[in-house]
């Protein structure tokens, strides 16, 4: 029995065997010991320990004496590479079709807006303009998502930050314009009369686009984006 003594750098390591149920393929067992630091805080440490994993047991060989344990880290089930490639292709194809569809829809809405300027009420013109902004936000969201697949191969923190901010901004803008479309529909269906407002679309644009930058001001200053 050893009391009040620090036993380290043993020539013959201490061998401890931990018996357990069969480990899964996506689990990793690691021999650790509880390292108490000078500030009174402790954490698990692997220094001086060698781990040997077997089916029903984990063998630890350590060159010092202390309290030992085995930590089991279970990761998510690995996705087969063929399935991952298929999902990636489907995602890219779907986003590309969405971008092309949004571009065609914007052209149609632009022509429709030109026709409504001559013979239309304010409600019909506002609806087309609101839908145009929503489609534009969706187009930017899918375009930035496609672009992020290219930016992950660029080892540049600034480029990664810009790409993440653009993707975040387009997502917030899309959600905001969805809410604006619902608000505009409410005005048309519930408040049928006396719905005309001066600078109506300009006010909605301030909410739909400028609010995105306001929402990002806080996180951008405090959160470090290292990966996209």
Short mmCIF file of C-alpha atoms in Angstrom, two decimals:
data_model
loop_
_atom_site.label_atom_id
_atom_site.label_comp_id
_atom_site.label_asym_id
_atom_site.label_seq_id
_atom_site.Cartn_x
_atom_site.Cartn_y
_atom_site.Cartn_z
CA UNK A 1 0.00 0.00 0.00
CA UNK A 2 1.38 3.37 -1.09
CA UNK A 3 0.27 6.54 0.68
CA UNK A 4 1.07 10.17 -0.15
CA UNK A 5 3.56 9.15 -2.82
CA UNK A 6 3.63 9.96 -6.52
CA UNK A 7 4.45 6.83 -8.53
CA UNK A 8 5.38 7.67 -12.15
CA UNK A 9 7.62 6.44 -14.97
CA UNK A 10 7.40 2.78 -14.03
CA UNK A 11 9.72 0.51 -16.02
CA UNK A 12 7.04 -2.18 -16.06
CA UNK A 13 3.65 -0.64 -16.79
CA UNK A 14 0.63 -1.38 -14.66
CA UNK A 15 -1.82 -3.55 -16.59
CA UNK A 16 -5.53 -3.10 -15.94
CA UNK A 17 -8.26 -5.02 -17.72
CA UNK A 18 -11.77 -3.59 -17.99
CA UNK A 19 -14.43 -6.11 -19.00
CA UNK A 20 -17.53 -4.88 -20.81
CA UNK A 21 -20.11 -5.84 -23.40
CA UNK A 22 -19.07 -6.20 -27.00
CA UNK A 23 -18.13 -2.88 -28.55
CA UNK A 24 -19.80 -1.66 -31.70
CA UNK A 25 -17.88 -0.76 -34.83
CA UNK A 26 -18.55 2.94 -34.34
CA UNK A 27 -17.27 3.10 -30.74
CA UNK A 28 -13.77 3.92 -29.52
CA UNK A 29 -12.53 2.99 -26.04
CA UNK A 30 -9.70 5.00 -24.48
CA UNK A 31 -7.80 4.43 -21.23
CA UNK A 32 -7.65 7.62 -19.16
CA UNK A 33 -6.89 8.80 -15.66
CA UNK A 34 -8.25 11.70 -13.62
CA UNK A 35 -5.66 14.47 -13.60
CA UNK A 36 -6.18 16.96 -10.77
CA UNK A 37 -4.58 20.32 -11.58
CA UNK A 38 -3.25 23.03 -9.28
CA UNK A 39 -6.31 25.23 -9.69
CA UNK A 40 -8.47 22.50 -8.17
CA UNK A 41 -10.07 21.50 -11.46
CA UNK A 42 -9.58 18.10 -12.98
CA UNK A 43 -10.01 16.48 -16.36
CA UNK A 44 -9.44 13.16 -18.04
CA UNK A 45 -5.94 12.61 -19.44
CA UNK A 46 -4.34 9.83 -21.51
CA UNK A 47 -0.68 10.58 -20.69
CA UNK A 48 1.40 7.44 -20.05
CA UNK A 49 -1.40 5.03 -20.97
CA UNK A 50 -1.59 2.62 -23.90
CA UNK A 51 -4.99 1.25 -24.92
CA UNK A 52 -5.60 -2.20 -26.38
CA UNK A 53 -9.16 -2.86 -27.54
CA UNK A 54 -10.55 -6.37 -27.75
CA UNK A 55 -14.06 -7.67 -28.30
CA UNK A 56 -15.23 -7.88 -24.68
CA UNK A 57 -12.50 -6.05 -22.84
CA UNK A 58 -10.17 -3.06 -22.89
CA UNK A 59 -6.60 -3.46 -21.63
CA UNK A 60 -4.82 -0.40 -20.20
CA UNK A 61 -1.06 -0.28 -19.72
CA UNK A 62 0.02 2.79 -17.76
CA UNK A 63 3.42 3.82 -16.37
CA UNK A 64 2.04 5.51 -13.25
CA UNK A 65 -0.49 4.97 -10.48
CA UNK A 66 -3.72 6.91 -10.03
CA UNK A 67 -7.44 6.50 -10.65
CA UNK A 68 -8.06 4.89 -14.05
CA UNK A 69 -11.14 4.52 -16.21
CA UNK A 70 -12.18 3.72 -19.78
CA UNK A 71 -14.02 6.34 -21.78
CA UNK A 72 -16.18 5.14 -24.64
CA UNK A 73 -16.75 7.53 -27.51
CA UNK A 74 -19.61 6.53 -29.77
CA UNK A 75 -19.69 8.26 -33.14
CA UNK A 76 -22.52 8.37 -35.62
CA UNK A 77 -22.91 5.39 -37.91
CA UNK A 78 -20.67 5.84 -40.90
CA UNK A 79 -22.51 6.44 -44.16
CA UNK A 80 -21.47 4.28 -47.04
CA UNK A 81 -19.49 6.30 -49.57
CA UNK A 82 -21.78 5.24 -52.44
CA UNK A 83 -24.85 6.40 -50.49
CA UNK A 84 -23.09 9.66 -49.56
CA UNK A 85 -22.19 10.33 -53.20
CA UNK A 86 -25.77 9.64 -54.29
CA UNK A 87 -27.18 12.02 -51.66
CA UNK A 88 -24.65 14.67 -52.69
CA UNK A 89 -25.60 14.40 -56.37
CA UNK A 90 -29.31 14.51 -55.55
CA UNK A 91 -28.77 17.63 -53.42
CA UNK A 92 -26.78 19.41 -56.13
CA UNK A 93 -29.28 18.46 -58.82
CA UNK A 94 -32.22 19.59 -56.67
CA UNK A 95 -30.57 22.93 -55.83
CA UNK A 96 -29.64 23.50 -59.47
CA UNK A 97 -33.22 22.84 -60.60
CA UNK A 98 -34.44 25.24 -57.90
CA UNK A 99 -32.05 27.97 -59.04
CA UNK A 100 -33.12 27.58 -62.69
CA UNK A 101 -36.80 27.51 -61.73
CA UNK A 102 -36.40 30.62 -59.58
CA UNK A 103 -34.67 32.40 -62.46
CA UNK A 104 -37.50 31.50 -64.86
CA UNK A 105 -40.08 32.54 -62.26
CA UNK A 106 -38.40 35.92 -61.80
CA UNK A 107 -38.57 36.54 -65.54
CA UNK A 108 -42.28 35.67 -65.57
CA UNK A 109 -42.97 37.86 -62.55
CA UNK A 110 -41.03 40.74 -64.09
CA UNK A 111 -43.14 40.59 -67.23
CA UNK A 112 -46.29 40.24 -65.13
CA UNK A 113 -45.28 43.29 -63.12
CA UNK A 114 -44.85 45.30 -66.31
CA UNK A 115 -48.35 44.35 -67.42
CA UNK A 116 -49.87 45.20 -64.05
CA UNK A 117 -48.38 48.67 -64.00
CA UNK A 118 -50.76 49.71 -66.74
CA UNK A 119 -54.00 48.08 -65.62
CA UNK A 120 -53.97 46.84 -62.05
CA UNK A 121 -54.82 47.76 -58.51
CA UNK A 122 -52.21 48.40 -55.90
CA UNK A 123 -52.93 45.02 -54.29
CA UNK A 124 -52.13 43.05 -57.43
CA UNK A 125 -48.93 45.00 -58.02
CA UNK A 126 -47.82 44.61 -54.42
CA UNK A 127 -48.44 40.86 -54.50
CA UNK A 128 -46.23 40.41 -57.56
CA UNK A 129 -43.47 42.52 -56.03
CA UNK A 130 -43.57 40.64 -52.72
CA UNK A 131 -43.45 37.29 -54.51
CA UNK A 132 -40.53 38.56 -56.60
CA UNK A 133 -38.52 39.32 -53.48
CA UNK A 134 -39.36 35.92 -52.00
CA UNK A 135 -38.23 34.09 -55.14
CA UNK A 136 -35.05 36.17 -55.22
CA UNK A 137 -34.30 35.21 -51.61
CA UNK A 138 -34.86 31.51 -52.40
CA UNK A 139 -32.58 31.81 -55.43
CA UNK A 140 -29.82 33.37 -53.32
CA UNK A 141 -30.23 30.68 -50.65
CA UNK A 142 -29.84 27.79 -53.09
CA UNK A 143 -27.06 29.57 -54.99
CA UNK A 144 -25.08 30.12 -51.79
CA UNK A 145 -25.67 26.51 -50.79
CA UNK A 146 -24.23 25.32 -54.10
CA UNK A 147 -21.33 27.72 -53.71
CA UNK A 148 -20.56 26.39 -50.23
CA UNK A 149 -19.79 23.01 -51.79
CA UNK A 150 -16.91 24.69 -53.63
CA UNK A 151 -15.72 26.88 -50.74
CA UNK A 152 -15.06 23.88 -48.47
CA UNK A 153 -12.06 23.04 -50.66
CA UNK A 154 -10.55 26.51 -50.20
CA UNK A 155 -8.33 26.67 -47.11
CA UNK A 156 -8.96 30.33 -46.39
CA UNK A 157 -10.62 31.51 -43.20
CA UNK A 158 -11.78 34.82 -44.69
CA UNK A 159 -13.43 33.12 -47.67
CA UNK A 160 -15.08 30.65 -45.31
CA UNK A 161 -16.44 33.47 -43.14
CA UNK A 162 -17.83 35.34 -46.14
CA UNK A 163 -19.46 32.19 -47.51
CA UNK A 164 -21.01 31.35 -44.13
CA UNK A 165 -22.34 34.90 -43.71
CA UNK A 166 -23.87 34.88 -47.20
CA UNK A 167 -25.53 31.52 -46.58
CA UNK A 168 -26.84 32.70 -43.21
CA UNK A 169 -28.08 35.99 -44.65
CA UNK A 170 -29.94 34.33 -47.53
CA UNK A 171 -31.58 31.86 -45.14
CA UNK A 172 -32.76 34.66 -42.83
CA UNK A 173 -33.99 36.66 -45.82
CA UNK A 174 -35.95 33.67 -47.14
CA UNK A 175 -37.65 33.08 -43.79
CA UNK A 176 -38.40 36.80 -43.40
CA UNK A 177 -39.95 37.10 -46.86
CA UNK A 178 -42.08 34.02 -46.20
CA UNK A 179 -43.52 35.87 -43.23
CA UNK A 180 -44.01 39.00 -45.34
CA UNK A 181 -45.91 37.00 -47.96
CA UNK A 182 -48.22 35.74 -45.22
CA UNK A 183 -48.70 39.29 -43.93
CA UNK A 184 -49.51 40.56 -47.42
CA UNK A 185 -51.99 37.70 -47.91
CA UNK A 186 -53.64 38.63 -44.61
CA UNK A 187 -54.11 42.21 -45.82
CA UNK A 188 -55.69 41.01 -49.04
CA UNK A 189 -58.04 38.43 -47.52
CA UNK A 190 -58.95 39.97 -44.14
CA UNK A 191 -58.34 43.68 -44.57
CA UNK A 192 -59.77 43.91 -48.07
CA UNK A 193 -60.47 47.65 -48.08
CA UNK A 194 -58.29 50.59 -47.14
CA UNK A 195 -55.06 48.63 -47.47
CA UNK A 196 -53.12 51.24 -49.43
CA UNK A 197 -50.00 52.51 -47.70
CA UNK A 198 -47.39 54.94 -48.91
CA UNK A 199 -43.98 53.40 -49.64
CA UNK A 200 -45.45 49.98 -48.83
CA UNK A 201 -42.91 47.88 -50.77
CA UNK A 202 -40.01 50.01 -49.55
CA UNK A 203 -41.02 49.38 -45.94
CA UNK A 204 -41.28 45.64 -46.60
CA UNK A 205 -37.83 45.67 -48.22
CA UNK A 206 -36.36 47.28 -45.13
CA UNK A 207 -37.87 44.49 -43.03
CA UNK A 208 -37.05 41.71 -45.47
CA UNK A 209 -33.49 42.63 -46.39
CA UNK A 210 -32.05 45.13 -43.90
CA UNK A 211 -33.27 43.19 -40.84
CA UNK A 212 -30.98 40.35 -41.94
CA UNK A 213 -27.90 42.53 -41.37
CA UNK A 214 -29.24 43.69 -37.99
CA UNK A 215 -29.76 40.07 -36.91
CA UNK A 216 -26.20 39.19 -37.92
CA UNK A 217 -24.48 42.07 -36.12
CA UNK A 218 -24.24 40.26 -32.77
CA UNK A 219 -23.22 36.76 -33.87
CA UNK A 220 -20.65 37.98 -36.36
CA UNK A 221 -18.73 39.79 -33.65
CA UNK A 222 -18.65 36.93 -31.14
CA UNK A 223 -18.72 33.67 -33.10
CA UNK A 224 -15.62 32.45 -34.90
CA UNK A 225 -16.43 30.59 -38.09
CA UNK A 226 -13.58 28.18 -38.77
CA UNK A 227 -15.32 25.66 -41.01
CA UNK A 228 -18.12 25.96 -43.53
#
